[in-house]
């Protein structure tokens, strides 16, 4: 966009920098000069001093300085600020003119050169006549200078040169053209900067000095002008604090000016400029709140200063510009690091700017509606001699006239007319849209989605006014869903109405139909007469006719649209439109409902489709289609016929649109009692969409029985008999059985449970826990089938077993033969128990319990097998597998072969063993294993025998010093001699002193050594022979043998009693009956 | 004086909205709707902390006066949120009399009380638009009372 009269001048918006001109540089043909110039102007980063440089010829004419005024008494200012002033001090009048001159200190022709340099300086001075601009000389030298003070020629010649050029020593510089050019340049420009600051300082002083000559009645304008100039010079001096202070003063002074319709534009223009500067500096000083406060004050002061009513659109334009400029400043500050918030961001200012632009448009529309016969005045009152105004904000036809009375009302009228006619050609919509879209971008950034939508609606409406219906529709369509999803129906209806107009004017069939559908629906807040009109139009469109125009449309646009519509009719093309309704709220509602949440395969599935029309007049539909897979995937409802136009309304799933879920929620919350309706009618709210149903398999008609004898015994092949009986009316096919551990139980059970179909061999680890899909063939009606399954449980505990029978059957439903798959399952919990408990104990040969056994001395191992099974068990055999450390004393054959044990019965075995001396073993000596082979007594012959292995306990072996054993008959007889031989074995490596005595007993007489002391050599044996003579019959105490070992006092008689018998059965003296008894005697 | 009073459901759809003058109804609807941006933000900033001490009154929503929406009048939007996240938004014309904060608060409290009465009506289904003569007349009184 080209700048308009309302845009701020560039010189106001830029950052003022000290202006320095460089002369004597030939940047085109001289490479050295070019390099110097590049070093000045290229890569000016923020750390360089703020100077704007310009290369000018040495004889450049600077703007002439007007002669100094000695008195202001008769001076009457013609305006506040001249339009050229800012530019003059930014770009035309330098603070410093630098004369570059190539001259080395050892120049042979020094004199000539010196005077040439002086001449150049003089020429510059001439053209700056009357200005305070500083002049400086820079000598470009080929040689690197010596350190100061060392080069005597240099200092002499420098002094001479200064003298010749009338320069102070501070204004002469040397620029050696060496490697460090940029470094020298930076030092140079810092020095320039100081000179420039001094210049602006004196300028400020100069302007201030005028003040005392001013008086408040005639020089009000000058107060503002001077204050502005001081502030502006301060800015050039980079003294922003003072600049701000002075601008603030200037701002207050502007508002003290006497305002009248004739000068109000000038006052507002200047107020706007100064306000802009203040806000800009506040943002620069990082005091955004000050900027905002100033701006609000500015707006409050100015918004009522409308000025001429005939040109009130100018005020709106000015206001719009104020807001826009502030928005730009705010936005720029944010880009430099300021943080804005949701309720205070540039978006608001752009929004206000847009509102004023809209107001401008409306005012312009009402004020500039001249008839076509009114022509632009000639000569143009807006033309000036120079093409520009002398003062900011003045009228071109009365520049510099300060009188509040209109000297020439006719001229004024022509001028106003010219401005009004010019305003007609302004494209307002474009400006409004630009501002709105700026605001949209901001509100998007600061989390204001609704504000954003609102502004987008306005943008859409503005496009509509600008007759760009495509863009309007695009924007409106984009935001519609936001209002729809939040249920703001009033707003949605308003947007839809505009959208409908757009689609009508463009003859966009599908959009037109869609918006009509929604405007007729329940979300629309339109009155019934409007709805009737839209419905009528819709029906027309469906019949391939043109609709009536929408109300309040542009007449010309309607004409174009009517043409477009008639073209649409004649054009042959696709006239079928499919419209998905889930994203909007159409005037037909749909609810699909299955009768039941689930159906069996061989039963017809039933469902209802409910439709409800919300439009004011009846409407005819031509078709209804329902699509399925396992659920209703979509419902299509067709409006119109293929012959005309056809609209397919498509509901995904079982119906429902953008508003229906909230309605359903409200309906479900409601406790309202609905009035009774006739039987065939339903309340719409009470219908709940049920778009899916479960299709479940046909009810099986077979029986599955399980026969088994629980509990199962550990490790046995437990038999499960499955009986399947068909009750179907026809043959069933492909019967399959799945049986085994029900999945989903403890994982350890899976490891310890194994299934097999064969009971004749034992399962091992490789067998699965679940047998799947065992084919068992076909079954005729009433036929029965038995299948034996074997399960082996390795651990005790309860398990769930699953038996699942599936089959196929042909059935006829509604004259159609279908194959149904049916299944039936049974679950059973089986407990597994140990078949028997085994107890093992060690006893002495005298059947006395042993805590420990003695080396080399025989002992007995007794096993006790107690049946825990509720079923009779057969012990097939048992086996004792001895550890290497144990030796059997006699044969180890099983004593319980073929024994049948009922519940609670037990079977015991006894083995005589001996354990050689093994020294001291921690934890005892391993005994071996006891293996029992068994089966259920009831099991058939081919059922395998189960071997249960019992690990026998360890036993502690102890050495004893002396072992005594006795040889004596199994019984005695009264008055018959009973010979008893005691063997005493020394088990140690020592010679043993043994004291032996025999105590008398009442039941016996005896002969033999009654008391003796003897020695037994290591490893040898001593025999003691006694002859006992029983005197009484019965179980009699033997005369007790006492042994006393002198070396082993711990060897007690008590220990001894374990080895030797202490009593014997004595039979009474019998009669001699036969020879055998005689021989025995 | 209140120029627009609105009750907004938890789900942000309007339960009740009335404004004077009626010819600018649409603009007030937009004003109330856009105010929800700030209301939402304020509610989420409050968080779950300090439920008991929570302030229901949200204060001035937008600092700007609207110059254009309602020509030559300054409008302020205030917000209030109940514990069940029902929002009240009030647009107040402050061009003649600047209302003090506690006046606005008491207006909201009155509105809240009246809304509670509506909720207590066994025939009212929470979430439905409010059609209540008592509520209407209370709103009317607020719209006239101060002016």
Short mmCIF file of C-alpha atoms in Angstrom, two decimals, chain A residues 580-947:
data_model
loop_
_atom_site.label_atom_id
_atom_site.label_comp_id
_atom_site.label_asym_id
_atom_site.label_seq_id
_atom_site.Cartn_x
_atom_site.Cartn_y
_atom_site.Cartn_z
CA UNK A 580 -21.79 -35.72 6.03
CA UNK A 581 -23.94 -34.44 8.86
CA UNK A 582 -21.82 -35.30 11.87
CA UNK A 583 -20.09 -31.91 11.76
CA UNK A 584 -23.18 -29.76 11.73
CA UNK A 585 -26.78 -29.64 12.89
CA UNK A 586 -29.12 -30.39 9.97
CA UNK A 587 -32.87 -30.15 10.09
CA UNK A 588 -33.32 -33.91 9.99
CA UNK A 589 -32.27 -35.96 12.94
CA UNK A 590 -31.64 -39.63 12.77
CA UNK A 591 -31.34 -42.32 15.38
CA UNK A 592 -30.71 -45.96 14.61
CA UNK A 593 -31.36 -48.59 17.20
CA UNK A 594 -30.93 -52.35 17.33
CA UNK A 595 -33.69 -54.08 19.24
CA UNK A 596 -31.33 -55.97 21.46
CA UNK A 597 -27.74 -55.62 22.53
CA UNK A 598 -27.02 -59.08 21.13
CA UNK A 599 -28.45 -61.57 18.64
CA UNK A 600 -27.80 -65.26 18.08
CA UNK A 601 -26.47 -66.24 14.68
CA UNK A 602 -29.60 -68.07 13.57
CA UNK A 603 -32.06 -65.32 14.61
CA UNK A 604 -33.02 -62.35 12.35
CA UNK A 605 -31.44 -59.09 13.56
CA UNK A 606 -33.96 -56.31 13.97
CA UNK A 607 -33.44 -52.59 14.20
CA UNK A 608 -35.35 -49.32 13.82
CA UNK A 609 -34.32 -46.08 12.15
CA UNK A 610 -36.00 -43.00 13.62
CA UNK A 611 -36.07 -39.74 11.70
CA UNK A 612 -37.22 -36.35 12.87
CA UNK A 613 -37.59 -33.24 10.73
CA UNK A 614 -37.31 -29.81 12.39
CA UNK A 615 -38.24 -27.74 9.34
CA UNK A 616 -41.50 -25.79 9.33
CA UNK A 617 -43.03 -27.52 6.30
CA UNK A 618 -43.30 -31.20 5.39
CA UNK A 619 -40.47 -32.50 3.28
CA UNK A 620 -40.26 -35.59 1.12
CA UNK A 621 -37.36 -38.00 1.08
CA UNK A 622 -36.87 -40.46 -1.68
CA UNK A 623 -34.64 -43.13 -0.24
CA UNK A 624 -33.10 -44.45 2.95
CA UNK A 625 -30.01 -46.64 2.91
CA UNK A 626 -28.38 -48.31 5.86
CA UNK A 627 -24.86 -49.70 5.64
CA UNK A 628 -23.46 -52.35 7.91
CA UNK A 629 -20.57 -54.38 8.89
CA UNK A 630 -21.00 -55.67 12.44
CA UNK A 631 -22.57 -52.37 13.36
CA UNK A 632 -24.44 -49.70 11.52
CA UNK A 633 -21.64 -47.80 9.84
CA UNK A 634 -23.76 -45.18 8.21
CA UNK A 635 -27.27 -44.09 7.40
CA UNK A 636 -27.92 -42.28 4.13
CA UNK A 637 -31.07 -40.30 3.58
CA UNK A 638 -31.78 -39.02 0.11
CA UNK A 639 -33.53 -35.71 -0.49
CA UNK A 640 -34.81 -34.99 -3.97
CA UNK A 641 -34.61 -37.21 -7.02
CA UNK A 642 -31.91 -38.11 -9.48
CA UNK A 643 -33.99 -36.34 -12.08
CA UNK A 644 -33.52 -33.01 -10.35
CA UNK A 645 -30.89 -32.58 -7.72
CA UNK A 646 -30.21 -35.12 -5.14
CA UNK A 647 -28.77 -34.63 -1.65
CA UNK A 648 -27.53 -37.60 0.27
CA UNK A 649 -27.40 -36.91 3.97
CA UNK A 650 -24.88 -39.22 5.49
CA UNK A 651 -24.84 -40.10 9.17
CA UNK A 652 -21.80 -41.98 10.34
CA UNK A 653 -22.69 -44.67 12.82
CA UNK A 654 -26.17 -44.77 14.17
CA UNK A 655 -27.06 -41.11 13.63
CA UNK A 656 -26.40 -38.04 15.69
CA UNK A 657 -24.93 -34.71 14.67
CA UNK A 658 -22.85 -31.92 16.18
CA UNK A 659 -25.44 -31.08 18.81
CA UNK A 660 -26.97 -34.41 19.63
CA UNK A 661 -24.51 -35.68 22.22
CA UNK A 662 -25.11 -32.70 24.51
CA UNK A 663 -28.85 -33.10 24.01
CA UNK A 664 -28.65 -36.77 24.88
CA UNK A 665 -26.74 -35.89 28.04
CA UNK A 666 -29.35 -33.32 29.04
CA UNK A 667 -32.14 -35.80 28.32
CA UNK A 668 -30.47 -38.43 30.46
CA UNK A 669 -30.15 -35.98 33.35
CA UNK A 670 -33.74 -34.91 33.16
CA UNK A 671 -36.26 -36.24 35.61
CA UNK A 672 -39.10 -34.77 33.64
CA UNK A 673 -42.02 -37.11 33.22
CA UNK A 674 -42.99 -37.31 29.65
CA UNK A 675 -46.69 -37.44 28.87
CA UNK A 676 -48.04 -40.72 27.66
CA UNK A 677 -48.17 -41.15 23.95
CA UNK A 678 -50.13 -43.61 21.87
CA UNK A 679 -48.47 -47.00 21.63
CA UNK A 680 -46.94 -46.52 18.25
CA UNK A 681 -45.35 -43.18 19.12
CA UNK A 682 -42.18 -42.47 21.01
CA UNK A 683 -40.58 -39.48 22.68
CA UNK A 684 -37.61 -38.46 20.60
CA UNK A 685 -35.48 -37.82 23.68
CA UNK A 686 -36.16 -41.28 25.01
CA UNK A 687 -34.69 -42.97 21.96
CA UNK A 688 -31.12 -43.92 22.61
CA UNK A 689 -28.89 -44.66 19.64
CA UNK A 690 -27.69 -48.23 19.61
CA UNK A 691 -25.55 -48.57 16.56
CA UNK A 692 -23.93 -51.85 17.36
CA UNK A 693 -25.09 -55.24 18.46
CA UNK A 694 -23.26 -58.35 19.40
CA UNK A 695 -23.72 -61.34 17.12
CA UNK A 696 -23.24 -64.38 19.29
CA UNK A 697 -23.03 -67.99 18.21
CA UNK A 698 -26.03 -70.29 18.06
CA UNK A 699 -27.16 -71.94 21.27
CA UNK A 700 -25.61 -75.44 21.31
CA UNK A 701 -27.85 -78.42 21.66
CA UNK A 702 -25.50 -81.09 22.93
CA UNK A 703 -24.66 -82.31 26.37
CA UNK A 704 -21.16 -82.76 27.67
CA UNK A 705 -20.54 -84.93 30.71
CA UNK A 706 -17.40 -85.65 32.56
CA UNK A 707 -16.80 -88.86 34.49
CA UNK A 708 -13.80 -89.29 36.75
CA UNK A 709 -12.78 -90.45 40.23
CA UNK A 710 -11.44 -87.52 42.17
CA UNK A 711 -9.15 -86.73 43.75
CA UNK A 712 -6.24 -87.25 41.41
CA UNK A 713 -3.14 -88.78 42.88
CA UNK A 714 0.21 -87.14 42.33
CA UNK A 715 1.87 -88.28 39.13
CA UNK A 716 -0.74 -90.86 38.24
CA UNK A 717 -2.36 -90.93 34.80
CA UNK A 718 -5.71 -89.61 35.96
CA UNK A 719 -8.51 -90.65 33.71
CA UNK A 720 -11.25 -88.21 32.58
CA UNK A 721 -14.02 -89.66 30.52
CA UNK A 722 -15.81 -87.08 28.35
CA UNK A 723 -19.20 -88.01 27.03
CA UNK A 724 -20.70 -85.89 24.27
CA UNK A 725 -24.30 -86.51 23.33
CA UNK A 726 -25.97 -84.76 20.44
CA UNK A 727 -29.57 -83.52 20.90
CA UNK A 728 -29.58 -81.74 17.55
CA UNK A 729 -32.18 -82.63 14.97
CA UNK A 730 -29.64 -83.08 12.21
CA UNK A 731 -26.19 -84.50 11.99
CA UNK A 732 -23.46 -82.41 13.51
CA UNK A 733 -20.10 -82.25 11.85
CA UNK A 734 -16.55 -81.57 12.67
CA UNK A 735 -16.92 -82.13 16.36
CA UNK A 736 -13.77 -81.02 18.08
CA UNK A 737 -12.70 -81.32 21.61
CA UNK A 738 -10.38 -79.03 23.47
CA UNK A 739 -9.47 -80.18 26.93
CA UNK A 740 -6.91 -79.52 29.56
CA UNK A 741 -5.84 -77.04 32.13
CA UNK A 742 -7.99 -73.94 31.86
CA UNK A 743 -5.77 -71.09 30.70
CA UNK A 744 -5.21 -68.17 32.99
CA UNK A 745 -4.24 -70.05 36.11
CA UNK A 746 -0.90 -70.08 37.90
CA UNK A 747 1.93 -70.50 35.39
CA UNK A 748 3.59 -73.16 37.55
CA UNK A 749 0.54 -75.35 37.10
CA UNK A 750 1.09 -75.36 33.34
CA UNK A 751 4.59 -76.75 33.94
CA UNK A 752 3.30 -79.47 36.22
CA UNK A 753 0.23 -80.60 34.35
CA UNK A 754 0.34 -82.77 31.26
CA UNK A 755 -2.44 -84.10 29.11
CA UNK A 756 -2.50 -87.17 26.95
CA UNK A 757 -5.01 -89.20 25.04
CA UNK A 758 -3.19 -92.41 25.81
CA UNK A 759 -3.33 -93.86 29.29
CA UNK A 760 -0.91 -96.69 28.55
CA UNK A 761 2.23 -94.68 28.77
CA UNK A 762 3.33 -92.11 31.25
CA UNK A 763 3.41 -88.49 30.14
CA UNK A 764 6.66 -86.65 30.42
CA UNK A 765 7.48 -82.95 30.41
CA UNK A 766 6.96 -82.68 26.67
CA UNK A 767 3.19 -83.20 26.86
CA UNK A 768 1.06 -80.03 26.78
CA UNK A 769 -1.20 -78.80 29.54
CA UNK A 770 -4.03 -78.21 27.07
CA UNK A 771 -4.96 -80.42 24.15
CA UNK A 772 -6.64 -78.36 21.47
CA UNK A 773 -9.02 -79.26 18.66
CA UNK A 774 -8.97 -83.01 18.93
CA UNK A 775 -11.17 -84.13 16.08
CA UNK A 776 -13.76 -86.60 17.19
CA UNK A 777 -15.75 -86.88 13.96
CA UNK A 778 -19.44 -86.42 13.29
CA UNK A 779 -22.44 -87.21 15.44
CA UNK A 780 -25.89 -88.26 14.35
CA UNK A 781 -28.90 -87.04 16.27
CA UNK A 782 -29.04 -88.74 19.65
CA UNK A 783 -25.65 -90.33 19.17
CA UNK A 784 -23.28 -90.45 22.07
CA UNK A 785 -19.52 -90.31 22.04
CA UNK A 786 -16.99 -91.09 24.71
CA UNK A 787 -13.44 -89.95 24.85
CA UNK A 788 -10.87 -90.83 27.48
CA UNK A 789 -8.38 -88.24 28.48
CA UNK A 790 -5.49 -88.69 30.83
CA UNK A 791 -3.96 -86.01 32.90
CA UNK A 792 -0.85 -86.22 34.97
CA UNK A 793 -0.49 -83.75 37.81
CA UNK A 794 3.01 -83.36 39.21
CA UNK A 795 2.05 -81.30 42.21
CA UNK A 796 -0.74 -81.36 44.74
CA UNK A 797 -3.45 -78.71 44.81
CA UNK A 798 -6.60 -77.91 42.91
CA UNK A 799 -6.71 -77.20 39.18
CA UNK A 800 -9.46 -76.05 36.87
CA UNK A 801 -9.91 -78.12 33.78
CA UNK A 802 -11.78 -77.02 30.73
CA UNK A 803 -13.57 -79.24 28.29
CA UNK A 804 -14.75 -77.39 25.21
CA UNK A 805 -16.69 -79.05 22.44
CA UNK A 806 -17.25 -77.27 19.13
CA UNK A 807 -19.11 -78.45 16.08
CA UNK A 808 -20.68 -77.30 12.86
CA UNK A 809 -24.31 -77.70 11.97
CA UNK A 810 -26.34 -76.75 8.91
CA UNK A 811 -29.53 -74.89 9.70
CA UNK A 812 -32.16 -73.24 7.61
CA UNK A 813 -33.21 -69.68 8.42
CA UNK A 814 -35.76 -67.95 6.27
CA UNK A 815 -35.21 -70.51 3.48
CA UNK A 816 -31.53 -70.00 3.48
CA UNK A 817 -29.16 -72.70 4.54
CA UNK A 818 -26.35 -71.51 6.71
CA UNK A 819 -23.59 -73.28 8.55
CA UNK A 820 -23.46 -72.41 12.23
CA UNK A 821 -20.62 -73.06 14.53
CA UNK A 822 -21.69 -73.93 18.03
CA UNK A 823 -19.75 -74.74 21.09
CA UNK A 824 -20.29 -75.84 24.62
CA UNK A 825 -17.86 -75.93 27.45
CA UNK A 826 -17.60 -77.52 30.85
CA UNK A 827 -15.25 -76.68 33.60
CA UNK A 828 -14.28 -78.93 36.45
CA UNK A 829 -12.03 -78.43 39.41
CA UNK A 830 -9.90 -81.43 40.36
CA UNK A 831 -7.96 -81.76 43.56
CA UNK A 832 -4.64 -83.60 43.47
CA UNK A 833 -3.40 -85.35 46.63
CA UNK A 834 -0.41 -87.50 47.63
CA UNK A 835 -1.29 -91.20 47.29
CA UNK A 836 0.51 -92.17 50.52
CA UNK A 837 2.76 -90.90 53.24
CA UNK A 838 6.08 -92.62 53.82
CA UNK A 839 7.69 -92.60 57.24
CA UNK A 840 11.23 -93.92 57.78
CA UNK A 841 12.97 -94.67 61.08
CA UNK A 842 16.20 -96.23 62.29
CA UNK A 843 16.06 -98.77 65.11
CA UNK A 844 18.57 -101.01 66.77
CA UNK A 845 18.44 -104.73 66.29
CA UNK A 846 16.45 -104.68 69.44
CA UNK A 847 13.88 -102.36 67.76
CA UNK A 848 14.83 -99.53 69.95
CA UNK A 849 14.71 -96.11 68.42
CA UNK A 850 18.11 -94.82 67.37
CA UNK A 851 19.14 -91.22 67.30
CA UNK A 852 22.39 -92.29 65.67
CA UNK A 853 23.89 -95.57 64.52
CA UNK A 854 27.18 -97.08 65.58
CA UNK A 855 29.86 -97.85 63.10
CA UNK A 856 29.97 -101.44 61.96
CA UNK A 857 27.13 -102.38 64.17
CA UNK A 858 24.02 -103.62 62.35
CA UNK A 859 20.86 -101.59 62.66
CA UNK A 860 17.40 -101.71 61.17
CA UNK A 861 15.79 -99.34 58.66
CA UNK A 862 12.04 -99.40 58.89
CA UNK A 863 9.74 -97.87 56.28
CA UNK A 864 6.11 -97.21 56.94
CA UNK A 865 3.83 -96.48 54.00
CA UNK A 866 0.42 -95.06 55.00
CA UNK A 867 -2.17 -94.85 52.25
CA UNK A 868 -3.77 -91.40 51.97
CA UNK A 869 -5.74 -92.19 48.86
CA UNK A 870 -9.49 -92.63 49.13
CA UNK A 871 -9.12 -95.38 46.59
CA UNK A 872 -7.38 -98.73 47.16
CA UNK A 873 -3.78 -98.77 46.07
CA UNK A 874 -1.72 -101.72 44.91
CA UNK A 875 1.94 -101.63 45.80
CA UNK A 876 3.42 -103.38 42.82
CA UNK A 877 6.85 -103.53 44.37
CA UNK A 878 9.29 -101.59 46.41
CA UNK A 879 13.02 -101.27 46.20
CA UNK A 880 15.72 -99.98 48.48
CA UNK A 881 18.62 -98.40 46.67
CA UNK A 882 21.39 -98.02 49.18
CA UNK A 883 23.95 -95.29 49.15
CA UNK A 884 27.57 -96.51 48.70
CA UNK A 885 28.30 -95.92 52.37
CA UNK A 886 25.69 -98.44 53.47
CA UNK A 887 25.93 -102.16 53.21
CA UNK A 888 23.11 -104.58 53.59
CA UNK A 889 23.44 -107.21 56.25
CA UNK A 890 21.11 -109.59 54.45
CA UNK A 891 18.96 -109.71 51.31
CA UNK A 892 17.03 -106.54 50.39
CA UNK A 893 14.11 -107.98 48.52
CA UNK A 894 10.77 -106.27 48.85
CA UNK A 895 8.49 -107.43 51.57
CA UNK A 896 5.39 -105.62 50.32
CA UNK A 897 5.02 -106.85 46.74
CA UNK A 898 1.41 -106.96 45.51
CA UNK A 899 0.10 -105.58 48.74
CA UNK A 900 -3.24 -103.81 48.46
CA UNK A 901 -3.75 -100.87 50.77
CA UNK A 902 -7.16 -99.51 51.61
CA UNK A 903 -7.55 -95.97 52.89
CA UNK A 904 -5.70 -95.54 56.18
CA UNK A 905 -3.92 -98.84 55.96
CA UNK A 906 -0.18 -98.97 56.04
CA UNK A 907 2.55 -101.28 54.85
CA UNK A 908 5.90 -101.49 56.61
CA UNK A 909 9.22 -102.96 55.64
CA UNK A 910 12.36 -103.56 57.60
CA UNK A 911 15.92 -103.83 56.32
CA UNK A 912 18.98 -104.69 58.29
CA UNK A 913 21.91 -102.50 57.40
CA UNK A 914 25.36 -101.73 58.57
CA UNK A 915 27.39 -98.67 58.14
CA UNK A 916 31.17 -98.84 58.23
CA UNK A 917 33.07 -96.27 60.16
CA UNK A 918 33.34 -93.12 58.14
CA UNK A 919 34.82 -90.70 60.59
CA UNK A 920 33.06 -87.52 61.54
CA UNK A 921 30.74 -86.44 58.68
CA UNK A 922 28.79 -83.22 59.08
CA UNK A 923 25.07 -83.80 58.74
CA UNK A 924 25.36 -87.54 58.72
CA UNK A 925 25.67 -90.16 56.06
CA UNK A 926 23.35 -90.61 53.08
CA UNK A 927 21.25 -93.67 53.33
CA UNK A 928 19.84 -94.07 49.82
CA UNK A 929 16.45 -94.06 48.09
CA UNK A 930 13.30 -95.96 48.60
CA UNK A 931 11.32 -96.55 45.43
CA UNK A 932 7.71 -97.54 45.53
CA UNK A 933 5.98 -98.73 42.39
CA UNK A 934 2.24 -98.49 42.66
CA UNK A 935 -1.04 -98.06 40.87
CA UNK A 936 -4.70 -97.79 41.64
CA UNK A 937 -6.11 -101.20 42.42
CA UNK A 938 -9.06 -100.34 40.20
CA UNK A 939 -6.85 -99.41 37.24
CA UNK A 940 -6.77 -101.67 34.26
CA UNK A 941 -3.82 -103.82 33.50
CA UNK A 942 -2.44 -101.65 30.76
CA UNK A 943 -2.28 -98.57 32.97
CA UNK A 944 1.37 -97.92 33.70
CA UNK A 945 2.84 -98.35 37.13
CA UNK A 946 3.94 -95.18 38.86
CA UNK A 947 7.23 -95.14 40.64
#
